[in-house]
Amino acid sequence: MILVELEKLARRPRTWASVGLLCLLPAAVAVLLATTRVGTAAGEGPAFLSAVLANGSLFPAAALAIVLPLFLPVAVAVVGGDAVAGEASAGMLRYLVVRPVGRTRLLVAKLVALTAFVVTAVVAVAVSGYLVGVLLLPTGPGGDVVTSVSGPALSGGQVALRIGAAMGYIALSMLGVGTIALFLSTVTDSALGATLGAIAALVASQLFVALDAASAIRPYLPTRYWLAWIDLFREPILWRDIERGIGIQAVYVAVFLGLAWANFATKDVTS
């Protein structure tokens, strides 16, 4: 069942179209940065942008930052929202659930396929960002030495490890988005409705994060610590927000997976 779901995901043109568009946007930004050289003067622009412009090997992190606020969550929400509701709208769900594999195994297979998409998208953006960064942006006078966001130098190995950690953190955050969409996909037979519901939840979270009146609930919102991974590129690393972000996303994944299973396992499937 898992292999079937992975094959279905790989054979859908929209899967690779989404990944391609996610990679294209950072590449376009790199071209603009390389041609205009905006923010290259010392002390000009945000510290993270200055560090990226000083050494192209950091551009994978910038590429992830570019797609994280909107484009990557939307792509993940589309896949998660279509996971179960797409089968229902196509009239195939009732044939799937009567097979001996059972509903739980079907939901697990959908989750594995969703996770595979998240990992593929994050890796593709990071790898394409690295290739574009080293081709179009300077490598810096220190060769393998990269200036961190907070000033002290990082070796090439440290940068690689921290980019890998950032990829894992972002993948976990996007899995939180995906499980929200997956739960909504078990509630409705409309893939579009499930996708829009997940996106609406994220938009609301972003609004509340920026709203002072919502300070009491801000630490518990799913998008609150999305950008905490940037602290990985400080020296020393600031772990506080990173640890909180991991905890929050783990809770969201566990809760919405539980809700998805509870609803799907008892749902009267007629589609």
mmCIF file of N, CA and C in Angstrom, residues 51 55 58 141-159 162 232-237:
data_model
loop_
_atom_site.group_PDB
_atom_site.id
_atom_site.type_symbol
_atom_site.label_atom_id
_atom_site.label_comp_id
_atom_site.label_asym_id
_atom_site.label_seq_id
_atom_site.Cartn_x
_atom_site.Cartn_y
_atom_site.Cartn_z
ATOM 1 N N ALA A 51 24.940 37.938 5.200
ATOM 2 C CA ALA A 51 25.754 36.723 5.275
ATOM 3 C C ALA A 51 25.616 35.892 4.003
ATOM 4 N N ASN A 55 28.635 35.004 0.927
ATOM 5 C CA ASN A 55 29.077 33.657 0.569
ATOM 6 C C ASN A 55 27.898 32.858 0.039
ATOM 7 N N LEU A 58 25.768 29.757 1.514
ATOM 8 C CA LEU A 58 24.662 29.909 2.459
ATOM 9 C C LEU A 58 23.322 30.083 1.754
ATOM 10 N N PRO A 141 36.073 35.650 0.659
ATOM 11 C CA PRO A 141 37.523 35.614 0.679
ATOM 12 C C PRO A 141 38.094 34.482 1.517
ATOM 13 N N GLY A 142 37.271 33.933 2.403
ATOM 14 C CA GLY A 142 37.783 32.891 3.295
ATOM 15 C C GLY A 142 37.671 31.488 2.756
ATOM 16 N N GLY A 143 37.263 31.326 1.518
ATOM 17 C CA GLY A 143 37.128 29.992 0.954
ATOM 18 C C GLY A 143 36.043 29.204 1.646
ATOM 19 N N ASP A 144 36.464 28.217 2.460
ATOM 20 C CA ASP A 144 35.500 27.375 3.170
ATOM 21 C C ASP A 144 35.011 28.011 4.463
ATOM 22 N N VAL A 145 35.490 29.215 4.778
ATOM 23 C CA VAL A 145 35.082 29.893 6.001
ATOM 24 C C VAL A 145 33.937 30.843 5.681
ATOM 25 N N VAL A 146 32.830 30.727 6.418
ATOM 26 C CA VAL A 146 31.636 31.527 6.179
ATOM 27 C C VAL A 146 31.334 32.342 7.427
ATOM 28 N N THR A 147 30.995 33.603 7.243
ATOM 29 C CA THR A 147 30.626 34.449 8.367
ATOM 30 C C THR A 147 29.220 34.110 8.832
ATOM 31 N N SER A 148 29.050 33.864 10.114
ATOM 32 C CA SER A 148 27.731 33.542 10.643
ATOM 33 C C SER A 148 26.880 34.795 10.749
ATOM 34 N N VAL A 149 25.591 34.611 11.051
ATOM 35 C CA VAL A 149 24.680 35.745 11.184
ATOM 36 C C VAL A 149 25.119 36.668 12.315
ATOM 37 N N SER A 150 25.679 36.096 13.375
ATOM 38 C CA SER A 150 26.079 36.903 14.529
ATOM 39 C C SER A 150 27.525 37.383 14.467
ATOM 40 N N GLY A 151 28.250 37.010 13.399
ATOM 41 C CA GLY A 151 29.591 37.550 13.228
ATOM 42 C C GLY A 151 30.708 36.535 13.161
ATOM 43 N N PRO A 152 30.882 35.627 14.169
ATOM 44 C CA PRO A 152 31.981 34.661 14.137
ATOM 45 C C PRO A 152 31.928 33.757 12.912
ATOM 46 N N ALA A 153 33.103 33.251 12.535
ATOM 47 C CA ALA A 153 33.211 32.449 11.314
ATOM 48 C C ALA A 153 32.761 31.004 11.551
ATOM 49 N N LEU A 154 32.237 30.401 10.486
ATOM 50 C CA LEU A 154 31.848 28.997 10.482
ATOM 51 C C LEU A 154 32.625 28.281 9.389
ATOM 52 N N SER A 155 33.048 27.061 9.653
ATOM 53 C CA SER A 155 33.721 26.285 8.618
ATOM 54 C C SER A 155 32.699 25.740 7.629
ATOM 55 N N GLY A 156 33.197 25.267 6.495
ATOM 56 C CA GLY A 156 32.294 24.694 5.501
ATOM 57 C C GLY A 156 31.528 23.509 6.041
ATOM 58 N N GLY A 157 32.202 22.679 6.872
ATOM 59 C CA GLY A 157 31.524 21.533 7.476
ATOM 60 C C GLY A 157 30.425 21.956 8.430
ATOM 61 N N GLN A 158 30.675 22.998 9.214
ATOM 62 C CA GLN A 158 29.647 23.499 10.131
ATOM 63 C C GLN A 158 28.441 24.023 9.366
ATOM 64 N N VAL A 159 28.702 24.732 8.268
ATOM 65 C CA VAL A 159 27.608 25.261 7.459
ATOM 66 C C VAL A 159 26.760 24.122 6.902
ATOM 67 N N ARG A 162 24.619 22.605 9.613
ATOM 68 C CA ARG A 162 23.543 23.486 10.050
ATOM 69 C C ARG A 162 22.464 23.626 8.987
ATOM 70 N N LEU A 232 20.188 28.690 13.942
ATOM 71 C CA LEU A 232 21.231 27.690 13.708
ATOM 72 C C LEU A 232 22.462 28.309 13.065
ATOM 73 N N PHE A 233 22.290 29.451 12.415
ATOM 74 C CA PHE A 233 23.401 30.090 11.714
ATOM 75 C C PHE A 233 24.020 31.213 12.536
ATOM 76 N N ARG A 234 23.734 31.207 13.832
ATOM 77 C CA ARG A 234 24.426 32.083 14.773
ATOM 78 C C ARG A 234 25.531 31.288 15.458
ATOM 79 N N GLU A 235 26.479 31.991 16.007
ATOM 80 C CA GLU A 235 27.568 31.345 16.728
ATOM 81 C C GLU A 235 27.787 32.071 18.046
ATOM 82 N N PRO A 236 27.402 31.448 19.173
ATOM 83 C CA PRO A 236 26.871 30.083 19.288
ATOM 84 C C PRO A 236 25.392 30.010 18.895
ATOM 85 N N ILE A 237 24.919 28.798 18.679
ATOM 86 C CA ILE A 237 23.516 28.575 18.299
ATOM 87 C C ILE A 237 22.606 28.942 19.462
#
